[in-house]
CSV table of C-alpha atoms (C1' of nucleotides) in Angstrom, one decimal:
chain,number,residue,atom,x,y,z
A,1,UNK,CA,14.9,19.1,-33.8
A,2,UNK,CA,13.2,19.7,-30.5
A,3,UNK,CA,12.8,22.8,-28.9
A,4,UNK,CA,15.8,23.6,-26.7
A,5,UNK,CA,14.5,25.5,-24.5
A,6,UNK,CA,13.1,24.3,-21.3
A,7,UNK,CA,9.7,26.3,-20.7
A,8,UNK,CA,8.7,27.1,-16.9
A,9,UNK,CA,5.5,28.0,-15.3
A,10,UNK,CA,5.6,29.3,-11.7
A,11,UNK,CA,2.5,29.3,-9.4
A,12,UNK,CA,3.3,31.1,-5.5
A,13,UNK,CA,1.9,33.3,-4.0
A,14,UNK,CA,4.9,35.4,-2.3
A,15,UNK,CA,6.2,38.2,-5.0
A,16,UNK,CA,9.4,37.8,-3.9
A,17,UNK,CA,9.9,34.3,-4.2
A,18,UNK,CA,8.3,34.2,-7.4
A,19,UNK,CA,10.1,37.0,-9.0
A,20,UNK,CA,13.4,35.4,-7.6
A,21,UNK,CA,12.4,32.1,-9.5
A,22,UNK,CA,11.4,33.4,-12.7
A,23,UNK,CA,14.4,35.4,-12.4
A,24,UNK,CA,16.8,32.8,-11.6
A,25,UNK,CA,14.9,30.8,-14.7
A,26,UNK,CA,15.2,33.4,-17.3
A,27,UNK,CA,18.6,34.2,-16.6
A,28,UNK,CA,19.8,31.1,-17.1
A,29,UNK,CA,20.5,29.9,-20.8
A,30,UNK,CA,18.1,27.0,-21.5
A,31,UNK,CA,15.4,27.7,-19.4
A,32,UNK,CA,12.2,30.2,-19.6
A,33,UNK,CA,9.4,31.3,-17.7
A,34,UNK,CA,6.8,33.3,-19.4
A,35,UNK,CA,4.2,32.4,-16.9
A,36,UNK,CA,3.5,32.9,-13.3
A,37,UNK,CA,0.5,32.9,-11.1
A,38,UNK,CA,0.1,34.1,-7.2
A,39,UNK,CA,-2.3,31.0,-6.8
A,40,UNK,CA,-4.0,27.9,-8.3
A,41,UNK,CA,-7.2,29.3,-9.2
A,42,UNK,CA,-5.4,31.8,-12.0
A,43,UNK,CA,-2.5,29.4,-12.5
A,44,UNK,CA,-6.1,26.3,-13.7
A,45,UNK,CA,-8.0,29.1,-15.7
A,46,UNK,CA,-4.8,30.2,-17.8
A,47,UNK,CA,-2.5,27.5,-17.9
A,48,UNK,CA,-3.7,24.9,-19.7
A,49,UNK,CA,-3.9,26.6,-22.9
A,50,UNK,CA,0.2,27.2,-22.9
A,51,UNK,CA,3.1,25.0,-23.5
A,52,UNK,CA,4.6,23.9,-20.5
A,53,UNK,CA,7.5,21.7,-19.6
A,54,UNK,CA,7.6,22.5,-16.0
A,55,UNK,CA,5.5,23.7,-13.2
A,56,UNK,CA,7.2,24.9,-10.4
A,57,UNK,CA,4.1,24.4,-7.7
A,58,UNK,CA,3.8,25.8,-4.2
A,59,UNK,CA,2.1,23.5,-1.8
A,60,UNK,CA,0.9,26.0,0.6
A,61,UNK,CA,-0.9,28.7,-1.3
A,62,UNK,CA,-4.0,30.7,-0.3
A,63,UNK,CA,-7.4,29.3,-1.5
A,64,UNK,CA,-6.8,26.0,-3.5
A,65,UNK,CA,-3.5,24.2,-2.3
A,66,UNK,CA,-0.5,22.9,-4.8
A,67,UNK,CA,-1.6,19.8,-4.0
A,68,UNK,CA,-5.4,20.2,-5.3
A,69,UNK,CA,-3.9,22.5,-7.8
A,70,UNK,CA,-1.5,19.3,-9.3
A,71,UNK,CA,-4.6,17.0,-8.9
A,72,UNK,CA,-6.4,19.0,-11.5
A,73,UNK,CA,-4.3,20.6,-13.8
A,74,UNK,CA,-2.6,17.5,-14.4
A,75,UNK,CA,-5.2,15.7,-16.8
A,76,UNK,CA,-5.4,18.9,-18.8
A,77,UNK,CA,-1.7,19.2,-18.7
A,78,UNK,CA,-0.3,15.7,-19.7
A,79,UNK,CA,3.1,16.5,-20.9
A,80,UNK,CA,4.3,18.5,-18.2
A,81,UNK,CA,6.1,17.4,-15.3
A,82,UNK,CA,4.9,18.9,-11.9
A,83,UNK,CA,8.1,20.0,-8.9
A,84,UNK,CA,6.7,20.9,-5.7
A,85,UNK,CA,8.1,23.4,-3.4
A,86,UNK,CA,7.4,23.9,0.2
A,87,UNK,CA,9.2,25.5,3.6
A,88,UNK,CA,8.0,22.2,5.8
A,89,UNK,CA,8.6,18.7,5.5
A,90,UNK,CA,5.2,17.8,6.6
A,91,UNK,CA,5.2,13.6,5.5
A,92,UNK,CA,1.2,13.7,4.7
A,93,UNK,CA,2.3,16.4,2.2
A,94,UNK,CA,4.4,14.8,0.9
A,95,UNK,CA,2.5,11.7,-0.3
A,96,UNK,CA,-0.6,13.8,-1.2
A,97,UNK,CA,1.6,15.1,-3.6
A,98,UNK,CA,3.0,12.0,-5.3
A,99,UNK,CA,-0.3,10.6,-5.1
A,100,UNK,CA,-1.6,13.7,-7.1
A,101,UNK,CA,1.0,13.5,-9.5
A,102,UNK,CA,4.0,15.5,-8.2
A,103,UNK,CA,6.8,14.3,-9.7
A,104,UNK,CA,9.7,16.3,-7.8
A,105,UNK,CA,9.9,17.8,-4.4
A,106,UNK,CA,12.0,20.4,-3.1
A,107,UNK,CA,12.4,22.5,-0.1
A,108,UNK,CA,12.0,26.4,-0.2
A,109,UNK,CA,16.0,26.9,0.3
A,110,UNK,CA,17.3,24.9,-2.5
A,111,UNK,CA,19.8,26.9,-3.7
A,112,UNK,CA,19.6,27.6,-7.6
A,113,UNK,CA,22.0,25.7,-9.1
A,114,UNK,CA,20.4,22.5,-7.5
A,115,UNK,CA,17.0,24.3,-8.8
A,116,UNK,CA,18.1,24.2,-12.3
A,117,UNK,CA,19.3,21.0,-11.7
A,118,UNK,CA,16.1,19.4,-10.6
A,119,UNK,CA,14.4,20.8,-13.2
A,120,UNK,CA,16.9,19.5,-15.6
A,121,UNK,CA,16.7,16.2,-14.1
A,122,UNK,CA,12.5,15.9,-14.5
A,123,UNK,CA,12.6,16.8,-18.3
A,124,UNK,CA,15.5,14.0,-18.5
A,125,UNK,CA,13.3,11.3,-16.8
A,126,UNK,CA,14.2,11.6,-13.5
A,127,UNK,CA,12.7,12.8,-10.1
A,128,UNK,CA,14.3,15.4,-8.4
A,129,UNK,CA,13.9,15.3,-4.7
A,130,UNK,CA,15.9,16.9,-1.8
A,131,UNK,CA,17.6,14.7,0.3
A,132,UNK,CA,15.4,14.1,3.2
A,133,UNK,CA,12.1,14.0,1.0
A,134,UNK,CA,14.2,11.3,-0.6
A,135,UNK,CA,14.8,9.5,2.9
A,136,UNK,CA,11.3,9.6,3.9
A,137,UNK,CA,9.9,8.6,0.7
A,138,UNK,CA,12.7,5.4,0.4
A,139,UNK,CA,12.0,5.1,4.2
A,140,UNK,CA,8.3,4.6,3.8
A,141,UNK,CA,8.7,1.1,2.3
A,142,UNK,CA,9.8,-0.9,5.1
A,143,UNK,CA,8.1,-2.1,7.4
A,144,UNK,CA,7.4,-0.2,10.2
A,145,UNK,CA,7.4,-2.6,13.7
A,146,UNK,CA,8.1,-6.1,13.3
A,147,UNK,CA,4.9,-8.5,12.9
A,148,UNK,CA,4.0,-10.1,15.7
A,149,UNK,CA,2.4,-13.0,13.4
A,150,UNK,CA,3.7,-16.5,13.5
A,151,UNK,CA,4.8,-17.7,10.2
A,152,UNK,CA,2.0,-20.1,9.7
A,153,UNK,CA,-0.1,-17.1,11.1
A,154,UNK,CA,1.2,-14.9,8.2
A,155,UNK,CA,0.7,-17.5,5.6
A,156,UNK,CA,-2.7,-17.8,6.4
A,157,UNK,CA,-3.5,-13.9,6.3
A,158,UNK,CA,-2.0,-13.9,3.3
A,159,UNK,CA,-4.9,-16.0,1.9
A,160,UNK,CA,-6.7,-14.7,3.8
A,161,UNK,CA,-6.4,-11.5,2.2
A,162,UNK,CA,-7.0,-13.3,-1.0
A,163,UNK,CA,-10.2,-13.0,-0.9
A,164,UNK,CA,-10.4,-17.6,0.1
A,165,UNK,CA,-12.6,-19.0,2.7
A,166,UNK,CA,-11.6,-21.3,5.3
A,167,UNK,CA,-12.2,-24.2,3.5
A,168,UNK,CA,-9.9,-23.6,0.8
A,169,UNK,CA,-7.1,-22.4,2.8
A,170,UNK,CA,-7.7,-25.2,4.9
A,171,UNK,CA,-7.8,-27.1,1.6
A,172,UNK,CA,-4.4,-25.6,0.7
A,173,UNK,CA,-2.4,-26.3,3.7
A,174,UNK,CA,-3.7,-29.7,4.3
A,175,UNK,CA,-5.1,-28.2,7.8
A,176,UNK,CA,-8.8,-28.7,9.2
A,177,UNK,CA,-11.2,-25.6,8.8
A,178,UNK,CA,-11.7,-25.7,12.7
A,179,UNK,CA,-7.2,-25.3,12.7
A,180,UNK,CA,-7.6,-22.2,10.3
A,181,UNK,CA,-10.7,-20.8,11.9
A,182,UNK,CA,-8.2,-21.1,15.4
A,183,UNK,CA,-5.1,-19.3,13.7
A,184,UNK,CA,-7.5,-16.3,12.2
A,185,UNK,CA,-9.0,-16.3,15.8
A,186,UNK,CA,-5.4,-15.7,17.1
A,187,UNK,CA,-4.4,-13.4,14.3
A,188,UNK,CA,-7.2,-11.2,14.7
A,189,UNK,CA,-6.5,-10.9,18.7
A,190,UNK,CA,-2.9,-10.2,18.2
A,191,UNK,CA,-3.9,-7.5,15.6
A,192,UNK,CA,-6.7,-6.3,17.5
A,193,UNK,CA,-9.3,-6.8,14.7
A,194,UNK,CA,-12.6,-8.2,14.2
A,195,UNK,CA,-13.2,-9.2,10.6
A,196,UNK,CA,-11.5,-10.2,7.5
A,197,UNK,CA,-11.9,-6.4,6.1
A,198,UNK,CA,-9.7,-4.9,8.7
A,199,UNK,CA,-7.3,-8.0,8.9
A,200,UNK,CA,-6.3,-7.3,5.5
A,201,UNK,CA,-6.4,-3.2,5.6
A,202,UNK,CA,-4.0,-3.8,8.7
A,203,UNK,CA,-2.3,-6.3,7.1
A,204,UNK,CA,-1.6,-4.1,4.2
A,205,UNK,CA,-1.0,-1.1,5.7
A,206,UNK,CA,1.6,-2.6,8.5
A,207,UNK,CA,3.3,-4.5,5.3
A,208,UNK,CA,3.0,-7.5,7.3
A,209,UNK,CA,2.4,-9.4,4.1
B,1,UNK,CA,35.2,14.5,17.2
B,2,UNK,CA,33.9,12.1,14.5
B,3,UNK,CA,36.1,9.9,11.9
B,4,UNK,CA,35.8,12.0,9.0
B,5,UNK,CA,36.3,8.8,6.9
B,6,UNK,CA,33.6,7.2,5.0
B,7,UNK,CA,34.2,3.4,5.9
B,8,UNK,CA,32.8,1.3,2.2
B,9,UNK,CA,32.3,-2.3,2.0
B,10,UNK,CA,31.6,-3.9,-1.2
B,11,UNK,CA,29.4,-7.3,-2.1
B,12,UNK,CA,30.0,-8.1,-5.5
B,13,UNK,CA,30.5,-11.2,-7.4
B,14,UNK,CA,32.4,-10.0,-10.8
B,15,UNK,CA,36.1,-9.6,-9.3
B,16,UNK,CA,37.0,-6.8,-12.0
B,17,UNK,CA,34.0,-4.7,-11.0
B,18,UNK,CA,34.8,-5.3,-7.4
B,19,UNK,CA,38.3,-4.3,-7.5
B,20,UNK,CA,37.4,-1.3,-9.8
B,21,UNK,CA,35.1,-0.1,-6.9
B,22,UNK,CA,37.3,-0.4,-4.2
B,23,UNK,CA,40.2,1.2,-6.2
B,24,UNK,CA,37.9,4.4,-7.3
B,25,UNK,CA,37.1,4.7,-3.1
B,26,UNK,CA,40.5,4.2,-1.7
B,27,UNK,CA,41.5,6.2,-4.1
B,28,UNK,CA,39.3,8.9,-3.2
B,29,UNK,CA,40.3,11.4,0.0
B,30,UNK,CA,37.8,11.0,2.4
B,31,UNK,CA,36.6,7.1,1.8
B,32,UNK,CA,38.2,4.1,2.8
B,33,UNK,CA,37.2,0.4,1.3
B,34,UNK,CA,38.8,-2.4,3.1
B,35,UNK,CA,36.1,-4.9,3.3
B,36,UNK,CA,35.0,-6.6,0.2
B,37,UNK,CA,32.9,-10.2,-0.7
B,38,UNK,CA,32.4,-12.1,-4.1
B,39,UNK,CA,28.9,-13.3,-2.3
B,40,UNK,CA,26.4,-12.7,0.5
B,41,UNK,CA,27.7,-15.7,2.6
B,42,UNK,CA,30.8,-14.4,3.5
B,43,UNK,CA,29.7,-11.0,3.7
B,44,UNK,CA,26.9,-12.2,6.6
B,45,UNK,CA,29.8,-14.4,8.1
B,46,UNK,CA,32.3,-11.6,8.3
B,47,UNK,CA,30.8,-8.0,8.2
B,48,UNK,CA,29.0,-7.4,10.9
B,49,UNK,CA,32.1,-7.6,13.2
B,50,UNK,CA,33.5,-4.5,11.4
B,51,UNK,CA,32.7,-0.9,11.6
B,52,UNK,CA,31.3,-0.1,8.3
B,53,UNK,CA,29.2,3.0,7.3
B,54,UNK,CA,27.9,2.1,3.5
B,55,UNK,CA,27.7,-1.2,2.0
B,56,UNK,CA,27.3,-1.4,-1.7
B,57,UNK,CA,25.7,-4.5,-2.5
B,58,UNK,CA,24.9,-6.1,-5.9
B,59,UNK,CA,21.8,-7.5,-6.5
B,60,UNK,CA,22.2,-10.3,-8.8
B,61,UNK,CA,24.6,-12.8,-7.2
B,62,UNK,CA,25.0,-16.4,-6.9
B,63,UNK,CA,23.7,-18.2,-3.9
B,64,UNK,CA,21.6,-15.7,-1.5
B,65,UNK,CA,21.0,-12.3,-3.6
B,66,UNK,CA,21.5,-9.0,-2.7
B,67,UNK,CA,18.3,-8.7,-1.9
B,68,UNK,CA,18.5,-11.4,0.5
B,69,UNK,CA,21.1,-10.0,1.7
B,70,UNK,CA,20.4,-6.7,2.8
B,71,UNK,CA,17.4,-8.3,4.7
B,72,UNK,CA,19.7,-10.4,7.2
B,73,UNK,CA,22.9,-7.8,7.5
B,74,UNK,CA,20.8,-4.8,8.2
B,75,UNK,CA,19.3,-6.3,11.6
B,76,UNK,CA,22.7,-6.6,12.5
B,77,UNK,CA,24.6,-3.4,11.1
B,78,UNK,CA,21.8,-0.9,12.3
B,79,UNK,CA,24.4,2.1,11.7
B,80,UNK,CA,25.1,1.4,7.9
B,81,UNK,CA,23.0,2.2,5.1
B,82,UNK,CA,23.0,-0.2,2.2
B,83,UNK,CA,23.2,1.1,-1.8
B,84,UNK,CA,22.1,-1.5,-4.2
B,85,UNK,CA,24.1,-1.8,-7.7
B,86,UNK,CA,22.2,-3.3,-10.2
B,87,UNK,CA,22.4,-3.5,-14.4
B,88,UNK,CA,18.7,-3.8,-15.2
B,89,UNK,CA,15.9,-1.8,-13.8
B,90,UNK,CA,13.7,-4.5,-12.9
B,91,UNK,CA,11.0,-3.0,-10.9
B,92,UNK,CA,10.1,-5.8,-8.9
B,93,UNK,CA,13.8,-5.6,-7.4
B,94,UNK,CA,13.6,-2.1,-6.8
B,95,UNK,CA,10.5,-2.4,-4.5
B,96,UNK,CA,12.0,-5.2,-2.9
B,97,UNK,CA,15.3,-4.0,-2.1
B,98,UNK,CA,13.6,-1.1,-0.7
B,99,UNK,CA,11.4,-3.3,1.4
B,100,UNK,CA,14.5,-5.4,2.7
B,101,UNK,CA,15.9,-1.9,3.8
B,102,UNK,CA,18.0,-0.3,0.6
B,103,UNK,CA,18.7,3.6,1.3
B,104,UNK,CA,20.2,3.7,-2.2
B,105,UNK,CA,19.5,2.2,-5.7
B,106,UNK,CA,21.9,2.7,-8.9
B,107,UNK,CA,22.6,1.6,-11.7
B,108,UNK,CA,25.7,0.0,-12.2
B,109,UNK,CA,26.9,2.3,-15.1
B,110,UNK,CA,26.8,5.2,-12.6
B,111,UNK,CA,30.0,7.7,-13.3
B,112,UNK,CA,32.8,7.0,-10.3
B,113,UNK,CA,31.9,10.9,-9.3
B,114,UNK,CA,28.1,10.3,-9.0
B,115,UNK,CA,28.7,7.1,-7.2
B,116,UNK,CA,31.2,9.0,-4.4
B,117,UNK,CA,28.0,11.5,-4.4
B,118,UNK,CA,26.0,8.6,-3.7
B,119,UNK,CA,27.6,7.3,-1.0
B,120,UNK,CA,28.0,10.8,1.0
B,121,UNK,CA,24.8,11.8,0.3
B,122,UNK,CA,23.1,8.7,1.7
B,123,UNK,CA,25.7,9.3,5.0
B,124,UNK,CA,24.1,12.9,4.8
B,125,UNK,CA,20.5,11.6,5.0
B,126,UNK,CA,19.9,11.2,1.7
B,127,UNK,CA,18.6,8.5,-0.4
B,128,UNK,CA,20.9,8.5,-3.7
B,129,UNK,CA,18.8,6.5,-6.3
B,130,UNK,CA,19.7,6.7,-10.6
B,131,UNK,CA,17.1,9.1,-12.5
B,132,UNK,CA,15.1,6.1,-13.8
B,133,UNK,CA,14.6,4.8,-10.4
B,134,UNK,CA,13.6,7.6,-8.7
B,135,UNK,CA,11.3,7.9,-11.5
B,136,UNK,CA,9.4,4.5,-10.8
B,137,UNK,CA,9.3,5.0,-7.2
B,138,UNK,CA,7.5,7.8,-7.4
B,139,UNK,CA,5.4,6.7,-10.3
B,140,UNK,CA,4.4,4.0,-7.5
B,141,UNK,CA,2.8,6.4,-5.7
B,142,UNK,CA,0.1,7.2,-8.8
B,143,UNK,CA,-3.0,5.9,-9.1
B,144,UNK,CA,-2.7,3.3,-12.2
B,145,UNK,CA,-5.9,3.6,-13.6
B,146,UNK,CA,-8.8,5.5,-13.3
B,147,UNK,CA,-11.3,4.8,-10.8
B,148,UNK,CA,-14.7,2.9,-12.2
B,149,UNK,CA,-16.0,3.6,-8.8
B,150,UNK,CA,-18.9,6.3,-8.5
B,151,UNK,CA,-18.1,8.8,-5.7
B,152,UNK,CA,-20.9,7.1,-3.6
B,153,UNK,CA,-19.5,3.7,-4.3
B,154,UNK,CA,-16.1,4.6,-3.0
B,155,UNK,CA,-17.7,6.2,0.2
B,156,UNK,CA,-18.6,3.3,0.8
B,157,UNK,CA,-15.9,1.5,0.2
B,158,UNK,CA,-13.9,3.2,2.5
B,159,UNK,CA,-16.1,2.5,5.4
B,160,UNK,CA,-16.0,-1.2,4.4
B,161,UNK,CA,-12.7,-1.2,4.8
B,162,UNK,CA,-12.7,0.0,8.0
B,163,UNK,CA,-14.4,-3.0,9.1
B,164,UNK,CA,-17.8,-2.0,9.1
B,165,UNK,CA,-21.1,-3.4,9.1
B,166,UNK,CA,-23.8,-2.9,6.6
B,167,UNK,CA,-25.6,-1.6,9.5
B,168,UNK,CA,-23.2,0.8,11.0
B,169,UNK,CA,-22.5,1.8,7.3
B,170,UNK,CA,-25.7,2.2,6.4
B,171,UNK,CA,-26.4,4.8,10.0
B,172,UNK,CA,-23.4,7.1,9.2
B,173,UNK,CA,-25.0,8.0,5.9
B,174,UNK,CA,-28.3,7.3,6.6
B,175,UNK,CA,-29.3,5.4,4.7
B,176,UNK,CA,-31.1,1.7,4.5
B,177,UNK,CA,-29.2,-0.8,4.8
B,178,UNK,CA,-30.5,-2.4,1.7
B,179,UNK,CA,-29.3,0.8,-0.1
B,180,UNK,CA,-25.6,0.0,1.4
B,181,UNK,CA,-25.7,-4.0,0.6
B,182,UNK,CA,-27.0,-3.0,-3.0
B,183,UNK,CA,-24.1,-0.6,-3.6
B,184,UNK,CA,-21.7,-3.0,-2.0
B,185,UNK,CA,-23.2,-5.7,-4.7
B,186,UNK,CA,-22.2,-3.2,-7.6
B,187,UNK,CA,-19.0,-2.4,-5.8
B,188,UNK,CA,-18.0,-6.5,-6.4
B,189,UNK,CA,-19.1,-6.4,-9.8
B,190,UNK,CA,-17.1,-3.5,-10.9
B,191,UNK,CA,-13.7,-4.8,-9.4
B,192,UNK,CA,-14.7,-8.4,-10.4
B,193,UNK,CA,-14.5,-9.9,-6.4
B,194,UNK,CA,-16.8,-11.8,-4.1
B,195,UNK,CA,-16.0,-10.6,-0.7
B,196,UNK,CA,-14.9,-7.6,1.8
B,197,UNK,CA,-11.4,-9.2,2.2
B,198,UNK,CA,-10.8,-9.4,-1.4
B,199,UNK,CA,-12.6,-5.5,-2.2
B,200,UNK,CA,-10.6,-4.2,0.4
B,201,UNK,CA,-7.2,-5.8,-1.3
B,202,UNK,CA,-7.8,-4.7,-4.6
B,203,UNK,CA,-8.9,-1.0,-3.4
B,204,UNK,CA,-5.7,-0.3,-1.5
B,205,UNK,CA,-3.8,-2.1,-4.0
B,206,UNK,CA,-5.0,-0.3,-7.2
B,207,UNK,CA,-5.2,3.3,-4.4
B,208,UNK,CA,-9.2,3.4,-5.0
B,209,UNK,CA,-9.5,4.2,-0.9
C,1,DC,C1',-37.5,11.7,-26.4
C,2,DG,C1',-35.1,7.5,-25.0
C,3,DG,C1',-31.5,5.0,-22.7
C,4,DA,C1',-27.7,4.5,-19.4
C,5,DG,C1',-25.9,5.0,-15.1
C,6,DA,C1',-26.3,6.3,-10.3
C,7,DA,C1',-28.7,6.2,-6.0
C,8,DT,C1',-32.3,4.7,-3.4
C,9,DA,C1',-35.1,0.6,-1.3
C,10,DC,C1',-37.0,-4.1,-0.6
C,11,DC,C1',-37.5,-9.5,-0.6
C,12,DC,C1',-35.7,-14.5,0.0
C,13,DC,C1',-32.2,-17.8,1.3
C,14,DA,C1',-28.2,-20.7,2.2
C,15,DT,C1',-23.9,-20.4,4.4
C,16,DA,C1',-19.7,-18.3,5.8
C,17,DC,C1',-18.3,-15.9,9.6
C,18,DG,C1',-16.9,-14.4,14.4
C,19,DG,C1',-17.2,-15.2,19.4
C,20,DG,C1',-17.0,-18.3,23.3
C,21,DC,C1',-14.9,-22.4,25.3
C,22,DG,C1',-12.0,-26.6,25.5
C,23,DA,C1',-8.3,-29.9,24.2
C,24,DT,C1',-3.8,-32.2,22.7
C,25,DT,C1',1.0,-32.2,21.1
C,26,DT,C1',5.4,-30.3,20.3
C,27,DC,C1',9.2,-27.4,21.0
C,28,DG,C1',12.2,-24.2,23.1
C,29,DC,C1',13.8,-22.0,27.2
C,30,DC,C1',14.5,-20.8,32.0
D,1,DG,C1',11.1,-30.4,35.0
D,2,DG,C1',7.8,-27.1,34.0
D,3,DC,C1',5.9,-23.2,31.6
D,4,DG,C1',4.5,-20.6,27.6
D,5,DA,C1',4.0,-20.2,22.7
D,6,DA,C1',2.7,-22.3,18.5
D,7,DA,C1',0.1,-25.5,15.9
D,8,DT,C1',-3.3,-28.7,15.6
D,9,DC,C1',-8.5,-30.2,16.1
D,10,DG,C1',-13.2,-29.9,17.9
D,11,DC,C1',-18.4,-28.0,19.2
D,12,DC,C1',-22.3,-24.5,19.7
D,13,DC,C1',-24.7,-20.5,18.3
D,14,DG,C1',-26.5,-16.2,16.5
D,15,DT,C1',-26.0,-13.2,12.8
D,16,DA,C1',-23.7,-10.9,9.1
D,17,DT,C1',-22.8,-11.8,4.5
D,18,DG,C1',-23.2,-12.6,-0.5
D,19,DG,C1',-26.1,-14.0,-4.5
D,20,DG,C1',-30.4,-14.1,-6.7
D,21,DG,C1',-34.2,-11.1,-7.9
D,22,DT,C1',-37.3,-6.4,-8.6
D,23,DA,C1',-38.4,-1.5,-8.4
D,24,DT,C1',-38.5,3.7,-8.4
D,25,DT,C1',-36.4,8.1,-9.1
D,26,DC,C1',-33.2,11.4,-11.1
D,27,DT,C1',-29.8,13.2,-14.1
D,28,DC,C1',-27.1,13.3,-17.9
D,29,DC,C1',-26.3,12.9,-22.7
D,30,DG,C1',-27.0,11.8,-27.5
DNA sequence: CGGAGAATACCCCATACGGGCGATTTCGCC
DNA sequence: GGCGAAATCGCCCGTATGGGGTATTCTCCG
């Protein structure tokens, strides 16, 4: 039978906050937190050694940031699922994170019930997020401006971006290389680029294919 | 003052689980369904005339799919936000739907009282999405596999990406431009392509840059 | 000690690429 | 009816690119 108990590992730097946490934690039926750190550099030499469920992560710590701090305690830490907190909701932050391995993210004034909740809600296979983290995270799928490509423009890019020359794409569309070599002229203009490499970074990036 | 009503509309081609929907909202203080469709056709031909604040749209339907869908209402309904209902958790439809311009993704065994949740939290500025889901987007976010790129290597490849020349390349780290083409050389082999374009695709795609 | 991988540097060569410039047809829209 | 955008096809030219080699140095690891 596995081991009820949800285990908790703190690491921010404000006493306060962190004795309010690791209260809130151990006072709660279910959860515990035997460990807390005031900043990464204790939280990477000490950690890895205990059993942890969850680490409650601050991103904006003195020294070595939450995000750095997820980056590398993660591969020593495998089982254990990371929750950022933080006051702002700085966008770059947020994707740093997820990139590093976050796998929640919360603001500073969630209130603890929705705390407990969250970190419920990670050891259940979830991802805990507060609602406008959520928004911006959903939001950063779409496509940002609407492509000024043509259709056949994007259907070329998109081999393009394929790593083909023109002679196969001119190959696949039935076209003459000089016809392709005209439209990637015109595509590179309208997305003021000067080569293949940044056609397809841009192309990428804006999700225009 | 503003309607306190949430207004629901409802695309969904199983008339059992349509009605069951709608009966759950209008039953419900505080949300109103009176618009509901069996397909995407007559919800395009019909909707956008009416004030609505959430659509809940199914993804697998006959005929143009949810998907689909959401892609030609939301140009037309800027004001609502669209929830996708879905049984499986196909990834695939997740990123798309989110793509198109979903705010919301469950699953369609979602208790009545989460659902409601769902629905004013993605009114609130929210982005309600089912555990699982939430998991995978954020999982999206990871790198997949571990880099096979030396730290020099993916230096370089970032600056090739930008669009640069072996030349310019070459200047910023100073170093010969032989030394830069060489690297580039082991760059293709390593991720298996033949050309910027395609080293640039497979970098941002597999999050090596 | 030996081997592997990384970083550095160089050579040759065919060709794909990007820039500049012009042209026709079609289609929609004012 | 004319104008612009899109799609099609064409030529010239200089150079950047990619593939084929070879070589030295250094470090790390078994």
């Amino acid at each position: 039978m596995p081991d009820p108990l949800i285990h908790v590992a703190i690491v921010e730097d404000d006493p306060e906050i962190r004795q309010t946490l690791a209260l809130i934690i151990n006072g709660t039926p279910g959860f515990s937190c035997i460990f807390s750190y005031a900043d990464c550099e204790s939280a990477i030499a000490d950690l890895p050694g205990h059993f942890t469920d969850v680490v409650l992560m601050d991103i904006e710590l003195p020294g070595i940031t939450g995000i750095e701090g997820v980056k590398r305690l993660r591969p020593q830490m495998p089982r254990a699922d990371f929750i950022m907190l933080t006051i702002r909701h700085d966008d770059e932050a947020i994707f740093e994170s997820l990139c590093a391995g976050a796998t929640g993210y919360l603001v500073k004034d969630t209130p603890p019930a929705e705390l407990l909740d969250a970190i419920r809600e990670v050891r259940q296979g979830g991802a805990p997020m507060s609602a406008a983290i959520a928004r911006k995270v959903i939001r950063s799928f779409r496509q940002t401006s609407p492509s000024p490509l043509s259709d056949r423009e994007t259907e070329i890019l998109r081999l393009l971006s394929d790593g083909q020359h023109y002679r196969s794409i001119a190959e696949q569309l039935f076209l003459s290389p000089h016809t392709v070599k005209t439209h990637i002229k015109n595509i590179y203009e309208k997305l003021q680029v000067h080569s293949r490499a940044e056609a397809v970074r841009k192309a990428l990036g804006d999700k225009l294919i």
